[in-house]
Coordinates of C-alpha atoms in Angstrom, one line a residue:
M9 CA 0.0 0.0 0.0
E10 CA 2.8 2.4 0.9
A11 CA 4.7 1.4 -2.3
E12 CA 1.6 2.3 -4.3
K13 CA 1.3 5.6 -2.6
Q14 CA 5.0 6.4 -3.3
R15 CA 4.6 5.4 -6.9
V16 CA 1.6 7.8 -7.3
R17 CA 3.6 10.6 -5.6
E18 CA 6.6 10.1 -8.0
Q19 CA 4.2 10.2 -11.0
L20 CA 2.5 13.4 -9.8
G21 CA 5.8 15.0 -8.6
T22 CA 4.8 17.8 -6.3
G23 CA 1.1 16.8 -6.3
T24 CA 1.3 15.1 -2.9
A25 CA -1.7 17.2 -1.8
L26 CA -3.9 15.4 -4.3
V27 CA -2.9 12.0 -2.9
E28 CA -3.7 13.2 0.6
F29 CA -7.0 14.5 -0.6
K30 CA -7.9 11.1 -2.1
E31 CA -6.9 9.4 1.1
Q32 CA -9.2 11.6 3.1
E33 CA -12.1 11.0 0.7
Q34 CA -11.7 7.3 1.0
Q35 CA -11.8 7.6 4.8
Q36 CA -15.0 9.7 4.6
Q37 CA -16.6 7.1 2.3
Q38 CA -15.9 4.4 4.8
K39 CA -17.6 6.4 7.5
R40 CA -20.5 7.5 5.4
P41 CA -23.1 4.9 6.5
Y42 CA -22.6 5.8 10.1
S43 CA -22.6 9.5 9.3
A44 CA -25.9 9.2 7.3
S45 CA -27.7 7.5 10.2
R46 CA -26.3 10.1 12.6
E47 CA -27.4 12.9 10.2
L48 CA -31.0 11.4 10.2
I49 CA -31.1 11.3 14.0
M50 CA -29.9 14.9 14.3
R51 CA -32.4 16.0 11.6
Q52 CA -35.3 14.6 13.6
R53 CA -34.1 16.3 16.7
R54 CA -33.8 19.5 14.9
R55 CA -37.4 19.3 13.7
K56 CA -39.2 22.6 13.1
L57 CA -40.1 24.4 16.2
V58 CA -43.8 25.1 16.6
K59 CA -44.2 28.6 18.1
P60 CA -46.4 28.3 21.2
Q61 CA -49.7 30.2 21.2
W62 CA -50.0 32.5 24.2
H63 CA -52.7 31.6 26.7
A64 CA -53.8 33.5 29.8
P65 CA -53.2 31.6 33.1
W66 CA -56.1 30.0 34.9
E67 CA -57.3 30.7 38.5
L68 CA -59.7 29.3 40.9
Y69 CA -62.9 31.3 41.4
R70 CA -65.5 29.1 42.9
V71 CA -65.7 26.0 45.2
I72 CA -69.0 24.1 45.4
S73 CA -69.8 21.7 48.2
G74 CA -72.7 19.3 48.5
H75 CA -71.6 15.8 47.9
T76 CA -70.6 13.5 50.8
G77 CA -68.2 11.3 48.8
W78 CA -65.6 11.5 46.1
V79 CA -66.9 13.4 43.1
R80 CA -66.2 11.0 40.2
C81 CA -67.7 12.5 37.0
V82 CA -69.1 15.7 35.4
A83 CA -71.0 16.7 32.3
V84 CA -72.2 20.1 31.0
D85 CA -75.6 20.6 29.3
V86 CA -75.7 21.8 25.7
S87 CA -77.4 25.0 26.9
N88 CA -74.4 25.8 29.1
E89 CA -76.8 26.8 31.9
W90 CA -76.2 23.8 34.2
F91 CA -73.9 20.8 34.8
V92 CA -74.3 17.5 36.5
T93 CA -72.0 15.5 38.7
G94 CA -71.9 11.9 40.1
S95 CA -70.3 10.8 43.3
A96 CA -69.3 8.0 45.6
D97 CA -72.3 9.0 47.7
R98 CA -74.5 7.4 45.0
M99 CA -76.1 10.7 44.3
I100 CA -76.4 12.6 41.0
K101 CA -76.6 16.4 41.5
I102 CA -77.5 19.1 39.0
W103 CA -75.9 22.5 39.6
D104 CA -76.5 26.0 38.1
L105 CA -73.4 26.9 36.2
A106 CA -73.6 30.7 36.8
S107 CA -74.3 30.7 40.5
G108 CA -73.0 27.3 41.6
K109 CA -76.3 26.6 43.5
L110 CA -77.8 23.1 43.7
K111 CA -80.9 22.7 41.5
L112 CA -81.7 19.0 41.9
S113 CA -80.5 15.7 43.5
L114 CA -81.3 12.4 41.9
T115 CA -81.1 8.9 43.6
G116 CA -81.3 5.5 42.0
H117 CA -77.8 4.0 42.0
V118 CA -76.8 1.8 44.9
N119 CA -73.1 2.2 44.4
T120 CA -70.6 4.8 43.2
V121 CA -71.7 6.8 40.1
M122 CA -68.6 6.6 37.8
D123 CA -69.7 8.5 34.7
V124 CA -72.5 10.8 33.5
A125 CA -73.4 12.2 30.1
V126 CA -76.0 14.6 28.8
S127 CA -77.5 14.3 25.4
D128 CA -77.3 17.3 23.0
R129 CA -80.3 16.1 21.0
H130 CA -82.7 14.6 23.5
P131 CA -83.9 15.6 27.0
Y132 CA -82.0 12.6 28.4
M133 CA -79.1 12.1 30.8
F134 CA -77.2 8.8 31.2
S135 CA -75.4 7.5 34.2
A136 CA -73.2 4.5 34.9
G137 CA -72.0 3.0 38.2
L138 CA -70.2 0.3 40.1
D139 CA -73.6 -1.3 40.7
H140 CA -73.4 -2.7 37.1
Q141 CA -76.2 -0.4 36.1
V142 CA -76.6 2.0 33.2
K143 CA -79.6 4.4 33.5
C144 CA -81.4 6.8 31.2
W145 CA -83.0 9.8 33.0
D146 CA -85.8 11.8 31.5
L147 CA -84.9 15.4 32.4
E148 CA -88.5 16.6 31.9
Q149 CA -89.8 14.2 34.5
N150 CA -86.6 13.9 36.6
K151 CA -86.8 10.1 36.8
V152 CA -85.3 6.9 35.4
V153 CA -87.1 5.8 32.2
R154 CA -84.8 3.0 31.0
D155 CA -82.1 0.6 32.3
Y156 CA -79.5 -1.1 30.2
H157 CA -78.6 -4.5 31.5
G158 CA -75.7 -6.6 30.2
H159 CA -72.4 -5.6 32.0
L160 CA -71.1 -8.3 34.3
S161 CA -69.3 -6.0 36.6
G162 CA -68.9 -2.3 37.4
V163 CA -69.4 0.2 34.6
F164 CA -66.6 2.8 34.5
S165 CA -67.2 4.9 31.4
L166 CA -70.0 6.1 29.2
A167 CA -70.2 8.2 26.0
I168 CA -73.1 9.3 23.8
H169 CA -72.7 9.1 20.0
P170 CA -73.2 12.7 18.6
T171 CA -75.3 11.7 15.5
V172 CA -76.6 8.2 16.1
D173 CA -79.1 7.3 18.8
V174 CA -76.7 4.9 20.7
I175 CA -74.6 5.1 23.8
I176 CA -71.4 3.2 24.5
T177 CA -70.5 1.9 27.9
G178 CA -67.3 0.3 29.2
G179 CA -66.5 -1.5 32.4
R180 CA -64.5 -4.0 34.4
D181 CA -65.8 -6.9 32.3
S182 CA -63.2 -5.8 29.6
T183 CA -65.9 -5.0 27.1
A184 CA -67.4 -1.9 25.5
R185 CA -71.1 -2.3 24.8
V186 CA -73.2 -0.3 22.3
W187 CA -76.9 0.3 23.2
D188 CA -79.9 1.6 21.3
I189 CA -81.1 4.5 23.4
R190 CA -84.8 4.0 22.9
T191 CA -85.2 0.2 22.7
R192 CA -82.5 -0.7 25.3
A193 CA -81.3 -3.4 22.9
P194 CA -77.6 -4.2 22.8
V195 CA -76.4 -3.3 19.3
R196 CA -72.7 -4.3 19.6
V197 CA -70.3 -5.8 22.1
L198 CA -66.8 -4.5 21.4
E199 CA -64.4 -7.2 22.6
G200 CA -60.7 -7.3 22.6
H201 CA -59.5 -5.5 25.7
S202 CA -58.0 -7.5 28.5
G203 CA -58.7 -5.1 31.4
T204 CA -61.1 -2.5 32.7
V205 CA -62.3 -0.1 30.0
N206 CA -61.6 3.2 31.8
T207 CA -62.5 5.8 29.3
I208 CA -64.6 6.1 26.1
A209 CA -64.9 8.9 23.5
A210 CA -67.3 9.0 20.5
Q211 CA -67.4 11.2 17.4
A212 CA -69.3 11.3 14.1
A213 CA -66.3 10.5 11.9
D214 CA -64.1 7.4 11.9
P215 CA -63.1 6.1 14.3
Q216 CA -66.5 6.6 15.8
V217 CA -65.5 5.0 19.1
I218 CA -62.2 5.3 21.0
T219 CA -61.6 3.3 24.1
G220 CA -58.7 3.4 26.7
C221 CA -58.0 0.5 28.9
S222 CA -56.0 -0.7 31.9
D223 CA -54.3 -3.1 29.6
S224 CA -52.2 -0.1 28.4
T225 CA -53.8 0.0 24.9
V226 CA -56.1 2.5 23.0
R227 CA -58.4 0.9 20.5
L228 CA -60.2 2.6 17.6
W229 CA -63.4 0.9 16.6
D230 CA -65.6 0.7 13.5
L231 CA -69.1 1.1 14.9
A232 CA -70.8 -0.3 11.8
T233 CA -69.0 -3.7 12.0
G234 CA -68.0 -3.8 15.6
K235 CA -64.4 -4.5 14.6
V236 CA -61.3 -2.9 15.8
M237 CA -59.6 -0.6 13.3
S238 CA -56.3 0.1 15.1
V239 CA -54.7 -0.9 18.4
L240 CA -52.3 1.7 19.8
T241 CA -49.7 0.1 22.1
H242 CA -47.5 3.1 22.8
H243 CA -48.5 3.6 26.4
K244 CA -46.7 1.5 29.0
K245 CA -49.3 1.8 31.8
S246 CA -53.1 2.0 32.3
V247 CA -54.9 4.5 30.0
R248 CA -57.3 6.4 32.1
A249 CA -58.3 9.3 29.9
V250 CA -59.1 10.1 26.2
A251 CA -60.2 13.4 24.8
I252 CA -61.1 14.4 21.2
H253 CA -60.2 17.8 19.9
P254 CA -63.4 19.8 19.2
T255 CA -62.2 21.2 15.9
E256 CA -59.2 19.2 14.7
Y257 CA -59.3 15.6 13.4
T258 CA -57.1 14.5 16.3
F259 CA -57.4 13.1 19.8
T260 CA -55.2 12.6 22.9
S261 CA -54.8 9.9 25.5
A262 CA -53.1 9.7 28.9
S263 CA -51.5 7.2 31.2
T264 CA -49.2 7.6 34.1
D265 CA -46.5 10.2 33.2
S266 CA -47.5 10.1 29.5
I267 CA -49.7 12.2 27.3
K268 CA -49.8 11.4 23.6
V269 CA -51.5 13.0 20.6
W270 CA -52.8 11.0 17.7
K271 CA -54.2 11.7 14.2
C272 CA -57.5 10.2 13.0
P273 CA -58.6 7.9 11.5
E274 CA -55.7 5.5 11.6
G275 CA -54.3 6.6 15.0
T276 CA -51.0 8.0 13.6
F277 CA -48.8 9.1 16.4
L278 CA -48.1 12.9 16.3
R279 CA -46.3 13.9 19.5
N280 CA -45.8 13.6 23.2
H281 CA -46.7 16.2 25.9
E282 CA -44.0 15.6 28.4
G283 CA -43.8 16.9 32.0
H284 CA -46.9 15.8 33.9
Q285 CA -45.6 13.4 36.6
G286 CA -48.0 11.0 38.2
V287 CA -51.3 9.2 37.5
I288 CA -53.4 11.2 35.0
N289 CA -57.1 10.7 35.6
S290 CA -58.6 13.3 33.2
L291 CA -58.0 15.2 30.0
A292 CA -60.0 18.2 28.6
V293 CA -59.4 20.4 25.6
N294 CA -61.3 23.4 24.4
R295 CA -61.6 25.3 21.1
D296 CA -58.8 27.7 22.1
N297 CA -56.3 24.9 22.0
V298 CA -55.9 24.6 25.7
L299 CA -55.4 21.1 26.9
V300 CA -55.6 20.4 30.7
S301 CA -54.3 17.2 32.3
S302 CA -55.4 16.5 35.9
G303 CA -53.8 14.0 38.2
D304 CA -54.4 11.7 41.1
N305 CA -52.1 13.9 43.3
G306 CA -54.0 17.1 42.5
D307 CA -51.6 18.4 39.9
M308 CA -52.9 20.2 36.9
C309 CA -50.9 21.0 33.7
F310 CA -52.2 23.5 31.2
W311 CA -50.8 22.9 27.7
D312 CA -50.8 24.6 24.3
W313 CA -52.2 21.9 22.1
S314 CA -50.2 22.6 18.9
S315 CA -46.7 22.9 20.4
G316 CA -46.9 20.8 23.5
Y317 CA -45.7 23.8 25.6
C318 CA -46.9 23.7 29.3
F319 CA -47.7 27.3 30.1
Q320 CA -49.0 26.7 33.6
R321 CA -48.7 24.1 36.4
M322 CA -50.6 24.3 39.6
K323 CA -51.8 22.0 42.4
T324 CA -55.4 22.1 43.6
T325 CA -56.0 23.2 47.2
V326 CA -57.9 20.9 49.5
Q327 CA -60.7 22.4 51.6
P328 CA -60.3 23.1 55.3
G329 CA -60.7 19.9 57.3
S330 CA -59.5 17.6 54.5
L331 CA -56.3 15.6 54.4
D332 CA -53.5 16.5 52.0
S333 CA -54.0 13.1 50.5
E334 CA -57.5 14.2 49.3
A335 CA -56.0 16.5 46.7
G336 CA -56.8 14.1 43.9
I337 CA -58.8 15.1 40.7
F338 CA -61.0 12.4 39.3
A339 CA -62.7 14.1 36.4
S340 CA -62.7 17.5 34.6
T341 CA -64.3 19.3 31.7
F342 CA -64.7 22.6 30.0
D343 CA -68.0 24.3 29.7
R344 CA -69.5 24.7 26.3
T345 CA -67.7 28.0 25.7
G346 CA -64.4 26.8 26.9
S347 CA -64.1 29.8 29.3
R348 CA -64.7 27.8 32.5
F349 CA -63.0 24.7 33.7
I350 CA -64.7 22.3 36.1
T351 CA -62.9 19.7 38.3
C352 CA -64.3 16.9 40.5
E353 CA -62.1 16.2 43.4
A354 CA -61.4 13.8 46.3
D355 CA -62.1 16.4 49.0
K356 CA -65.8 16.0 47.9
T357 CA -65.9 19.4 46.2
I358 CA -66.4 20.7 42.7
K359 CA -64.0 23.6 41.7
I360 CA -64.6 26.0 38.8
W361 CA -61.6 27.8 37.2
R362 CA -61.4 30.6 34.8
E363 CA -58.8 32.6 32.9
D364 CA -57.1 35.6 34.6
E365 CA -58.7 38.6 33.0
D366 CA -55.8 40.9 33.9
A367 CA -53.1 38.7 32.4
T368 CA -51.3 39.9 29.2
P369 CA -48.3 38.5 27.2
L370 CA -46.2 41.1 29.1
T371 CA -47.2 40.0 32.6
H372 CA -47.1 36.3 31.8
P373 CA -44.6 35.8 28.9
I374 CA -43.9 32.5 27.2
D375 CA -40.9 30.8 28.6
A376 CA -38.9 29.9 25.5
D377 CA -36.4 27.8 27.4
N378 CA -39.3 25.5 28.5
H379 CA -40.3 24.7 24.9
P380 CA -40.4 20.8 24.5
S381 CA -38.3 20.9 21.4
K382 CA -35.5 22.8 23.2
R383 CA -35.7 20.4 26.1
Q384 CA -35.0 17.5 23.7
R385 CA -32.1 19.4 22.1
R386 CA -30.5 19.9 25.4
R387 CA -30.6 16.1 25.9

């Protein structure tokens, strides 16, 4: 090899620089496969930064007491005049949204009420509980008019289809069941999960039903055939919350320490929202692209939906006489305008939050160093 190099040098005379250049080029060619893969990794890390949208911080402005057990679920009526909550005290209570005063208490369940939903198209409200029961309440008569029997264990989640007269319920028997609202007939049994179906979301477009389960999976279902369209296995722990974006064709899911955003209809993974530590029980998103994750330890993280930037973190305050361990949040939702945020908590209260009206981008600027893409770059 050295003799060959010397011969080339003698032929080129003083052109030893050309030989050295060829040697360097050969070395670079040998390293090129490794360099290409490294280049690809660096390019992914240097992905385009999405500028966070500014949002005003949120603050507590009303605490409502009335339940005598953990408040497990909440739903807001389409008129935005009242909302309903269900509790471990087996009561369903209807509250005036403007004043926070109790309007009505309903009894009928014999165990914890785990989920409630109010129909946008009919004067009906639905409730599900650990007593295996799913009930339909007539809001004009304030009484139960139908029961849906079929679950073999406690019912944890419930959703109303926005355009078809069916409801979907999920429970500890590892199934999601589709019911005809009027006839009480079971339409479909969505089987495939291997754990408790903790959360259900429904929408008019495919996938019409999305379920999250304690088996760490999210499943997208074809309602017409009852078959699963996709199984999302990215989560490592129990999925307790799913929320559909009100205007985009996307949805989000949450498990312990993990929030992921997906694109419909296939369930294509889009991004992570990193930073919420602990068990996440609830997700809520409004039309202003504010996503709120609420946890078992009382932590709330407010995110900008598009960029994944967490613009506010806070911990709920337990009421006087309650233990610090009762700072958990079990359920949450925005009102129909997205301007008020309602949480259901372990200290037996309901808290209503709103944006700080005096906040401006100058008083509460965006922390550029806390942008998720920059955090990844620092790694």
